[in-house]
Amino acid sequence: MTAALDELPPLNVRTVPLDAAPDLIAHLPPTAPTAWLRGGEGLVGWGEAVRVELAAEEAPRGTGRFSTASAALERLAAGAGTGDAVGLPGTGLVAFGGFSFDARSPGSVLVVPRVVVGRRWGRSWLTTIAPAGEPPPDTGGAAPPPAPVGPLTWRTGSLSAGAWRDAVGAAVERIRAGQLDKVVMARDVVAEARSGIDPRTLLTRLGRDYPDCYTFAVDGMVGATPELLLRRHGDEVASLVLAGTRPRGATPEEDARLADELESSAKDREEHRYAIDSLRATLAPLCATVEAPERPGLLRLANVQHLASRARARLRPGASTLDVVAAMHPTAAVGGTPTTAAMELIGDLEGMDRGRYAGPVGWIDGSGNGEWAIALRCAHVRGPRARLFAGCGIVAGSDPDAEVAEADAKLRVMREALTD
Ligand SMILES: C=C(O[C@@H]1C=C(C(=O)O)C=C[C@H]1O)C(=O)O
């Protein structure tokens, strides 16, 4: 049911342990599955006990959709009758959410599934959630196996590769003219299948090819993102900041050369520094401590390698998880520096609505524990159509042709997941 804030139903929530380790994707039905997976653990869900659609806002950096989601979750948690026999992050009441990149775009949503199957730290559980007065949901029989995608037709998205290259060139000029330091420019491409795309097929391939990423499906956004915005357990917060990218090499020698080049590149270190500085500045007022390394390390994925920094922080009492997510978004990794100038330039040059691409995606439980990532390396999948997105950080030293190649490397994640 789609509910307004003052009509949220009381929920009956029950979590029981499962003895056997479930194959999480195998539990999912083909339509509207919800998933958050990494390394064989995570959460999957289906059905909708409650759906809260979060209205578009007037200002590009509005945070109303996060505070409405936070208030909705608080009310649901306060009104829920819960029997939780497991008591881990992700048991009991759980909501999945996806937020638009730009607050003016519609589509932000919070969904509480009817059934959630989870696995964490080697323990597994089943949660059922039903509006009070309704019978508990059917926890499902055997789901049909994931279906192949079939032949695809590829179409140009909002801008052709050539037009996007020119837009990147224009962004470089604005940066060189001193209007801003960094902007992340993104593009989209569209794939059309002959029949409805089964998101479970994509989830299976993404989990296999990108085991270090968070594989997700939330209300039609499907992808495998490496970029953890925030993991919260109690008052502890962790974040993984990525900025600065090279492709993987075809041989170990070429791979090592590209990694060396990335780690010693002044342009990439500058791009990375903007992202770390913005993280520190955002977390400082909300956290008692923030720790981030002086020098980034390297994160190697199947398609690209990134400069990566793992940050840790301790939240001050009273800080709500979604308020912290709101404060962090958009990071310099997906917006730019300074943020407002970057958002304006994105609006001027990108020629598309990003929707929920590059917005926060994740889950939160009734106690505020949760994991939120930036929706990257993903597509909006609806029926037979998938709209894929990828973006690149642009600074004064960026070469538009290299950025076209980098966007292609990032699009590869979903291109391959869609290819039988
Ligand atoms: C914007 C994307 O990726 C971001 C941009 C990066 C870069 O420019 O080096 C690296 C990782 C991400 O923070 C994307 O994948 O679409």
Short mmCIF file of C-alpha atoms and ligand atoms in Angstrom, two decimals:
data_model
loop_
_atom_site.label_atom_id
_atom_site.label_comp_id
_atom_site.label_asym_id
_atom_site.label_seq_id
_atom_site.Cartn_x
_atom_site.Cartn_y
_atom_site.Cartn_z
CA MET A 1 0.00 0.00 0.00
CA THR A 2 1.16 3.55 -0.72
CA ALA A 3 0.77 5.53 2.47
CA ALA A 4 0.95 9.19 3.42
CA LEU A 5 2.83 10.01 6.61
CA ASP A 6 -0.33 10.35 8.74
CA GLU A 7 -1.87 7.13 7.40
CA LEU A 8 0.94 4.71 8.15
CA PRO A 9 -0.56 1.45 9.40
CA PRO A 10 0.58 -0.32 12.57
CA LEU A 11 2.63 -3.34 11.51
CA ASN A 12 3.05 -6.83 12.89
CA VAL A 13 6.71 -7.76 12.44
CA ARG A 14 8.12 -11.18 13.29
CA THR A 15 11.68 -12.45 12.83
CA VAL A 16 12.58 -16.13 13.27
CA PRO A 17 15.96 -17.81 12.83
CA LEU A 18 16.52 -20.12 9.86
CA ASP A 19 18.65 -23.22 10.42
CA ALA A 20 20.00 -23.66 6.91
CA ALA A 21 21.94 -20.93 5.06
CA PRO A 22 19.50 -19.73 2.40
CA ASP A 23 20.47 -19.05 -1.22
CA LEU A 24 19.18 -15.50 -1.01
CA ILE A 25 18.55 -14.83 -4.71
CA ALA A 26 16.84 -18.21 -5.18
CA HIS A 27 14.12 -17.08 -2.73
CA LEU A 28 13.16 -14.05 -4.78
CA PRO A 29 10.18 -13.91 -7.11
CA PRO A 30 10.84 -12.45 -10.61
CA THR A 31 8.67 -9.36 -10.18
CA ALA A 32 9.78 -6.39 -8.11
CA PRO A 33 12.42 -8.20 -6.05
CA THR A 34 14.35 -6.22 -3.46
CA ALA A 35 17.95 -7.08 -2.64
CA TRP A 36 21.08 -5.86 -0.87
CA LEU A 37 23.88 -8.41 -1.10
CA ARG A 38 27.63 -8.69 -0.66
CA GLY A 39 29.78 -11.79 -0.34
CA GLY A 40 26.80 -14.17 0.00
CA GLU A 41 25.26 -12.20 2.91
CA GLY A 42 22.67 -9.44 3.03
CA LEU A 43 18.93 -9.02 2.71
CA VAL A 44 16.36 -9.91 0.09
CA GLY A 45 12.70 -8.98 0.23
CA TRP A 46 9.47 -9.07 -1.70
CA GLY A 47 5.95 -7.72 -1.52
CA GLU A 48 5.09 -4.30 -0.11
CA ALA A 49 3.70 -3.95 3.42
CA VAL A 50 4.14 -0.17 3.13
CA ARG A 51 5.34 2.09 0.36
CA VAL A 52 6.11 5.75 1.07
CA GLU A 53 6.56 7.87 -2.06
CA LEU A 54 8.65 10.92 -1.29
CA ALA A 55 7.70 14.10 -3.12
CA ALA A 56 10.08 16.05 -5.36
CA GLU A 57 11.32 19.29 -3.82
CA GLU A 58 11.94 22.81 -5.07
CA ALA A 59 15.63 23.30 -4.32
CA PRO A 60 18.18 20.96 -5.99
CA ARG A 61 19.80 20.25 -2.62
CA GLY A 62 16.59 19.95 -0.60
CA THR A 63 16.63 17.33 2.15
CA GLY A 64 12.88 17.05 2.77
CA ARG A 65 12.66 13.61 1.14
CA PHE A 66 15.18 12.26 3.68
CA SER A 67 13.47 13.84 6.70
CA THR A 68 10.06 12.57 5.54
CA ALA A 69 11.53 9.07 5.12
CA SER A 70 13.13 9.32 8.56
CA ALA A 71 9.86 10.45 10.18
CA ALA A 72 7.96 7.64 8.39
CA LEU A 73 10.39 5.04 9.65
CA GLU A 74 10.22 6.39 13.19
CA ARG A 75 6.43 6.19 13.15
CA LEU A 76 6.43 2.70 11.69
CA ALA A 77 8.97 1.52 14.27
CA ALA A 78 7.00 3.09 17.14
CA GLY A 79 3.74 1.47 15.95
CA ALA A 80 5.13 -1.98 15.16
CA GLY A 81 4.42 -5.06 17.25
CA THR A 82 7.72 -6.89 16.97
CA GLY A 83 8.82 -10.37 17.89
CA ASP A 84 12.50 -10.51 16.97
CA ALA A 85 14.16 -13.77 17.94
CA VAL A 86 17.48 -12.92 16.24
CA GLY A 87 18.34 -9.31 17.13
CA LEU A 88 20.98 -8.37 14.54
CA PRO A 89 21.27 -5.31 12.28
CA GLY A 90 18.63 -5.96 9.58
CA THR A 91 16.26 -8.10 11.69
CA GLY A 92 12.82 -6.87 12.74
CA LEU A 93 11.38 -3.94 10.80
CA VAL A 94 13.38 -3.15 7.64
CA ALA A 95 12.81 -0.56 4.93
CA PHE A 96 14.66 -0.25 1.63
CA GLY A 97 15.02 3.13 -0.01
CA GLY A 98 16.26 4.95 -3.06
CA PHE A 99 16.59 8.73 -3.30
CA SER A 100 16.85 10.92 -6.37
CA PHE A 101 20.22 12.59 -7.05
CA ASP A 102 18.60 16.01 -7.48
CA ALA A 103 15.85 16.81 -4.97
CA ARG A 104 13.75 18.24 -7.83
CA SER A 105 13.44 14.80 -9.48
CA PRO A 106 10.52 12.57 -8.51
CA GLY A 107 10.86 8.87 -7.67
CA SER A 108 12.40 8.80 -4.18
CA VAL A 109 10.81 5.95 -2.27
CA LEU A 110 10.89 3.92 0.93
CA VAL A 111 9.54 0.36 0.75
CA VAL A 112 8.88 -2.04 3.64
CA PRO A 113 8.65 -5.53 2.11
CA ARG A 114 6.19 -8.16 3.33
CA VAL A 115 8.87 -10.82 3.54
CA VAL A 116 12.60 -10.40 4.19
CA VAL A 117 15.19 -13.18 4.23
CA GLY A 118 18.56 -12.19 5.65
CA ARG A 119 21.98 -13.52 6.45
CA ARG A 120 24.70 -11.77 8.46
CA TRP A 121 27.76 -12.97 10.35
CA GLY A 122 26.82 -16.56 9.49
CA ARG A 123 23.29 -16.34 10.95
CA SER A 124 20.13 -16.46 8.83
CA TRP A 125 16.58 -15.34 9.44
CA LEU A 126 13.12 -14.81 8.02
CA THR A 127 11.05 -11.71 8.77
CA THR A 128 7.38 -11.33 7.95
CA ILE A 129 5.71 -7.92 8.03
CA ALA A 130 1.96 -7.33 7.75
CA PRO A 131 -0.31 -4.37 8.45
CA ALA A 132 -2.20 -5.14 11.72
CA GLY A 133 -5.42 -7.05 11.05
CA GLU A 134 -4.08 -8.68 7.89
CA PRO A 135 -2.89 -12.29 7.90
CA PRO A 136 0.90 -12.83 7.85
CA PRO A 137 2.23 -12.95 4.29
CA ASP A 138 2.80 -16.15 2.42
CA THR A 139 6.54 -16.79 2.66
CA GLY A 140 6.48 -18.33 -0.77
CA GLY A 141 6.93 -21.65 -2.46
CA ALA A 142 9.66 -22.33 -4.99
CA ALA A 143 10.33 -19.33 -7.25
CA PRO A 144 10.86 -20.02 -10.97
CA PRO A 145 14.56 -19.97 -11.96
CA PRO A 146 15.96 -16.62 -13.20
CA ALA A 147 15.20 -16.14 -16.91
CA PRO A 148 17.79 -15.12 -19.53
CA VAL A 149 17.50 -11.58 -20.87
CA GLY A 150 17.46 -12.54 -24.57
CA PRO A 151 18.51 -10.33 -27.49
CA LEU A 152 18.95 -6.61 -26.79
CA THR A 153 18.69 -3.47 -28.90
CA TRP A 154 20.99 -0.70 -27.72
CA ARG A 155 19.90 2.92 -28.09
CA THR A 156 21.58 6.24 -27.50
CA GLY A 157 20.51 7.82 -24.22
CA SER A 158 20.04 11.53 -23.62
CA LEU A 159 23.34 12.47 -25.34
CA SER A 160 25.39 10.54 -27.92
CA ALA A 161 28.99 9.67 -26.94
CA GLY A 162 30.19 12.56 -29.16
CA ALA A 163 27.79 15.11 -27.67
CA TRP A 164 28.70 13.95 -24.16
CA ARG A 165 32.41 14.30 -24.99
CA ASP A 166 31.71 17.91 -26.00
CA ALA A 167 29.79 18.49 -22.75
CA VAL A 168 32.81 17.19 -20.81
CA GLY A 169 35.03 19.56 -22.85
CA ALA A 170 32.74 22.46 -21.90
CA ALA A 171 32.94 21.42 -18.23
CA VAL A 172 36.77 21.40 -18.39
CA GLU A 173 36.68 24.94 -19.82
CA ARG A 174 34.43 26.18 -17.00
CA ILE A 175 36.77 24.62 -14.43
CA ARG A 176 39.82 26.20 -16.11
CA ALA A 177 37.98 29.54 -16.08
CA GLY A 178 37.82 29.21 -12.28
CA GLN A 179 34.05 28.69 -11.94
CA LEU A 180 34.49 25.49 -9.87
CA ASP A 181 37.11 22.85 -8.99
CA LYS A 182 35.44 19.56 -9.90
CA VAL A 183 32.23 18.32 -11.48
CA VAL A 184 31.01 14.77 -12.07
CA MET A 185 29.51 14.40 -15.55
CA ALA A 186 27.31 11.39 -16.26
CA ARG A 187 25.63 9.85 -19.31
CA ASP A 188 23.01 7.21 -19.98
CA VAL A 189 22.43 4.50 -22.59
CA VAL A 190 19.30 2.41 -23.10
CA ALA A 191 18.89 -1.34 -23.69
CA GLU A 192 15.60 -2.83 -24.90
CA ALA A 193 14.91 -6.55 -24.52
CA ARG A 194 12.07 -8.40 -26.25
CA SER A 195 10.31 -9.20 -22.98
CA GLY A 196 10.46 -8.19 -19.33
CA ILE A 197 13.99 -8.27 -17.89
CA ASP A 198 14.28 -10.58 -14.84
CA PRO A 199 16.21 -8.56 -12.21
CA ARG A 200 17.32 -11.81 -10.49
CA THR A 201 19.38 -12.69 -13.56
CA LEU A 202 21.19 -9.36 -13.25
CA LEU A 203 21.68 -9.79 -9.49
CA THR A 204 23.18 -13.25 -9.98
CA ARG A 205 25.68 -12.04 -12.60
CA LEU A 206 26.57 -8.87 -10.67
CA GLY A 207 27.24 -10.83 -7.46
CA ARG A 208 29.43 -13.27 -9.37
CA ASP A 209 31.47 -10.61 -11.20
CA TYR A 210 31.64 -7.92 -8.48
CA PRO A 211 31.88 -9.75 -5.13
CA ASP A 212 33.41 -6.70 -3.40
CA CYS A 213 30.52 -4.45 -4.42
CA TYR A 214 27.05 -4.04 -2.96
CA THR A 215 24.65 -5.72 -5.37
CA PHE A 216 21.26 -4.10 -5.07
CA ALA A 217 17.72 -4.03 -6.44
CA VAL A 218 15.45 -1.39 -4.98
CA ASP A 219 12.22 -0.42 -6.73
CA GLY A 220 13.67 -1.03 -10.21
CA MET A 221 17.20 0.34 -9.65
CA VAL A 222 19.56 -2.61 -10.12
CA GLY A 223 23.35 -2.50 -9.91
CA ALA A 224 26.61 -3.33 -8.15
CA THR A 225 28.10 -0.29 -6.48
CA PRO A 226 31.51 -0.15 -4.83
CA GLU A 227 30.83 3.13 -3.04
CA LEU A 228 29.58 2.79 0.54
CA LEU A 229 28.19 6.11 1.69
CA LEU A 230 27.51 4.97 5.22
CA ARG A 231 27.21 1.79 7.24
CA ARG A 232 25.75 2.33 10.70
CA HIS A 233 25.80 -0.18 13.54
CA GLY A 234 24.87 1.47 16.83
CA ASP A 235 26.83 4.71 16.94
CA GLU A 236 29.63 3.46 14.65
CA VAL A 237 29.73 4.69 11.10
CA ALA A 238 31.95 3.53 8.23
CA SER A 239 32.28 4.98 4.74
CA LEU A 240 34.32 4.09 1.65
CA VAL A 241 35.31 7.08 -0.45
CA LEU A 242 36.25 6.47 -4.09
CA ALA A 243 37.53 8.99 -6.62
CA GLY A 244 40.26 8.56 -9.21
CA THR A 245 39.95 5.73 -11.72
CA ARG A 246 41.97 3.67 -14.23
CA PRO A 247 40.91 0.63 -16.25
CA ARG A 248 42.27 -2.83 -15.31
CA GLY A 249 45.24 -3.93 -17.43
CA ALA A 250 45.11 -6.87 -19.83
CA THR A 251 48.28 -8.36 -18.26
CA PRO A 252 49.56 -8.22 -14.65
CA GLU A 253 52.34 -5.84 -15.83
CA GLU A 254 49.93 -3.46 -17.52
CA ASP A 255 47.60 -3.66 -14.50
CA ALA A 256 50.45 -2.73 -12.13
CA ARG A 257 51.56 0.10 -14.43
CA LEU A 258 48.03 1.55 -14.49
CA ALA A 259 47.80 1.24 -10.69
CA ASP A 260 51.17 3.05 -10.26
CA GLU A 261 50.05 5.73 -12.67
CA LEU A 262 46.81 6.20 -10.70
CA GLU A 263 48.52 6.33 -7.32
CA SER A 264 51.07 8.89 -8.49
CA SER A 265 48.73 11.03 -10.63
CA ALA A 266 48.40 14.58 -9.27
CA LYS A 267 45.07 14.97 -11.11
CA ASP A 268 43.54 11.86 -9.53
CA ARG A 269 44.90 12.63 -6.06
CA GLU A 270 43.37 16.09 -6.32
CA GLU A 271 40.02 14.55 -7.35
CA HIS A 272 40.26 12.18 -4.39
CA ARG A 273 41.20 14.93 -1.94
CA TYR A 274 38.02 16.87 -2.79
CA ALA A 275 35.98 13.78 -1.92
CA ILE A 276 37.77 13.21 1.43
CA ASP A 277 37.60 16.89 2.40
CA SER A 278 33.88 16.97 1.73
CA LEU A 279 33.34 13.80 3.80
CA ARG A 280 35.25 15.24 6.76
CA ALA A 281 33.43 18.57 6.57
CA THR A 282 30.03 16.84 6.43
CA LEU A 283 30.61 14.36 9.24
CA ALA A 284 32.39 16.73 11.64
CA PRO A 285 29.22 18.41 13.05
CA LEU A 286 27.35 15.07 13.35
CA CYS A 287 30.14 12.94 14.79
CA ALA A 288 32.27 12.90 17.92
CA THR A 289 35.28 11.53 15.98
CA VAL A 290 36.11 11.14 12.26
CA GLU A 291 39.13 9.13 11.12
CA ALA A 292 40.30 8.93 7.50
CA PRO A 293 43.71 7.82 6.23
CA GLU A 294 46.24 10.39 5.00
CA ARG A 295 46.83 8.55 1.70
CA PRO A 296 44.26 6.59 -0.29
CA GLY A 297 44.71 2.88 -1.05
CA LEU A 298 43.67 0.99 -4.18
CA LEU A 299 40.36 -0.82 -4.79
CA ARG A 300 40.54 -3.24 -7.73
CA LEU A 301 37.29 -4.32 -9.37
CA ALA A 302 36.81 -6.48 -12.48
CA ASN A 303 36.41 -3.46 -14.78
CA VAL A 304 38.31 -0.58 -13.12
CA GLN A 305 40.61 0.32 -10.24
CA HIS A 306 39.95 3.27 -7.92
CA LEU A 307 41.75 5.35 -5.33
CA ALA A 308 39.92 4.38 -2.14
CA SER A 309 39.84 5.65 1.46
CA ARG A 310 38.03 3.91 4.32
CA ALA A 311 36.74 6.39 6.92
CA ARG A 312 35.31 5.66 10.37
CA ALA A 313 33.32 7.90 12.66
CA ARG A 314 31.35 7.80 15.89
CA LEU A 315 27.95 9.47 15.70
CA ARG A 316 26.86 11.95 18.32
CA PRO A 317 23.76 10.84 20.28
CA GLY A 318 20.46 11.67 18.58
CA ALA A 319 21.76 11.81 14.99
CA SER A 320 19.30 9.97 12.71
CA THR A 321 20.80 7.73 10.03
CA LEU A 322 18.85 9.29 7.17
CA ASP A 323 19.76 12.79 8.36
CA VAL A 324 23.42 11.79 8.09
CA VAL A 325 22.78 10.34 4.62
CA ALA A 326 21.06 13.63 3.68
CA ALA A 327 24.03 15.65 4.94
CA MET A 328 26.49 13.50 2.97
CA HIS A 329 24.61 13.65 -0.32
CA PRO A 330 25.76 14.61 -2.91
CA THR A 331 29.41 13.83 -2.17
CA ALA A 332 32.13 15.26 -4.39
CA ALA A 333 32.35 11.74 -5.90
CA VAL A 334 29.01 12.24 -7.69
CA GLY A 335 28.39 16.00 -7.56
CA GLY A 336 31.56 18.05 -7.44
CA THR A 337 33.28 20.89 -5.60
CA PRO A 338 31.84 23.34 -4.63
CA THR A 339 28.62 21.34 -4.54
CA THR A 340 26.14 24.03 -5.54
CA ALA A 341 28.17 25.21 -8.54
CA ALA A 342 28.64 21.58 -9.60
CA MET A 343 24.91 20.81 -9.38
CA GLU A 344 24.19 23.87 -11.53
CA LEU A 345 26.73 22.84 -14.14
CA ILE A 346 25.36 19.29 -14.20
CA GLY A 347 21.91 20.78 -14.86
CA ASP A 348 23.32 22.99 -17.65
CA LEU A 349 25.49 20.45 -19.48
CA GLU A 350 24.40 16.87 -18.81
CA GLY A 351 21.12 17.07 -20.72
CA MET A 352 19.32 14.44 -18.62
CA ASP A 353 17.49 13.80 -15.37
CA ARG A 354 19.65 11.38 -13.35
CA GLY A 355 16.61 10.05 -11.48
CA ARG A 356 17.90 7.85 -8.66
CA TYR A 357 21.31 7.23 -10.32
CA ALA A 358 24.05 8.71 -8.07
CA GLY A 359 21.55 9.07 -5.21
CA PRO A 360 21.64 7.14 -1.94
CA VAL A 361 20.29 3.56 -2.06
CA GLY A 362 20.15 1.13 0.84
CA TRP A 363 18.28 -0.21 3.83
CA ILE A 364 17.55 0.79 7.39
CA ASP A 365 16.08 -1.16 10.31
CA GLY A 366 13.78 -0.01 13.10
CA SER A 367 16.78 0.83 15.36
CA GLY A 368 18.50 2.98 12.72
CA ASN A 369 21.15 0.42 11.73
CA GLY A 370 21.63 0.22 8.01
CA GLU A 371 23.79 0.41 4.92
CA TRP A 372 23.54 3.16 2.30
CA ALA A 373 25.58 3.28 -0.86
CA ILE A 374 25.68 5.61 -3.83
CA ALA A 375 23.65 4.11 -6.70
CA LEU A 376 26.46 3.70 -9.28
CA ARG A 377 27.19 0.99 -11.89
CA CYS A 378 23.44 0.52 -12.14
CA ALA A 379 20.41 0.72 -14.39
CA HIS A 380 16.77 1.62 -13.98
CA VAL A 381 15.01 -1.55 -15.11
CA ARG A 382 11.36 -1.37 -16.04
CA GLY A 383 9.69 -4.15 -18.02
CA PRO A 384 11.84 -4.84 -21.10
CA ARG A 385 13.81 -1.57 -20.80
CA ALA A 386 17.00 -0.81 -18.89
CA ARG A 387 18.50 2.68 -18.68
CA LEU A 388 22.19 2.44 -17.74
CA PHE A 389 24.21 5.26 -16.18
CA ALA A 390 27.87 6.11 -15.65
CA GLY A 391 29.75 9.24 -14.68
CA CYS A 392 33.28 10.55 -14.27
CA GLY A 393 34.88 13.19 -12.08
CA ILE A 394 36.12 16.11 -14.19
CA VAL A 395 38.91 18.44 -13.00
CA ALA A 396 41.05 21.04 -14.79
CA GLY A 397 43.44 18.35 -16.10
CA SER A 398 40.75 16.00 -17.52
CA ASP A 399 40.93 14.79 -21.14
CA PRO A 400 37.40 14.38 -22.63
CA ASP A 401 38.39 11.33 -24.72
CA ALA A 402 39.78 9.56 -21.65
CA GLU A 403 36.52 10.34 -19.81
CA VAL A 404 34.46 8.76 -22.62
CA ALA A 405 36.60 5.61 -22.23
CA GLU A 406 36.22 5.70 -18.44
CA ALA A 407 32.42 6.04 -18.69
CA ASP A 408 32.42 3.05 -21.09
CA ALA A 409 34.41 0.99 -18.59
CA LYS A 410 31.87 1.84 -15.88
CA LEU A 411 28.91 1.05 -18.20
CA ARG A 412 30.45 -2.38 -18.78
CA VAL A 413 29.17 -3.55 -15.38
CA MET A 414 25.52 -3.40 -16.44
CA ARG A 415 26.15 -4.13 -20.14
CA GLU A 416 27.67 -7.48 -19.14
CA ALA A 417 24.99 -8.20 -16.54
CA LEU A 418 22.40 -7.75 -19.31
CA THR A 419 24.25 -9.98 -21.77
CA ASP A 420 23.37 -13.72 -21.80
C1 LIG B 1 30.19 8.54 -10.96
C2 LIG B 1 30.66 7.29 -10.96
O1 LIG B 1 31.73 6.90 -10.22
C3 LIG B 1 32.36 7.78 -9.32
C4 LIG B 1 33.47 8.53 -9.99
C5 LIG B 1 34.77 8.08 -9.94
C6 LIG B 1 35.86 8.81 -10.72
O2 LIG B 1 35.55 9.75 -11.42
O3 LIG B 1 37.04 8.42 -10.64
C7 LIG B 1 35.11 6.97 -9.17
C8 LIG B 1 34.19 6.35 -8.41
C9 LIG B 1 32.88 6.95 -8.18
O4 LIG B 1 32.95 7.80 -7.08
C10 LIG B 1 29.97 6.20 -11.72
O5 LIG B 1 30.39 5.04 -11.63
O6 LIG B 1 28.99 6.50 -12.41
#
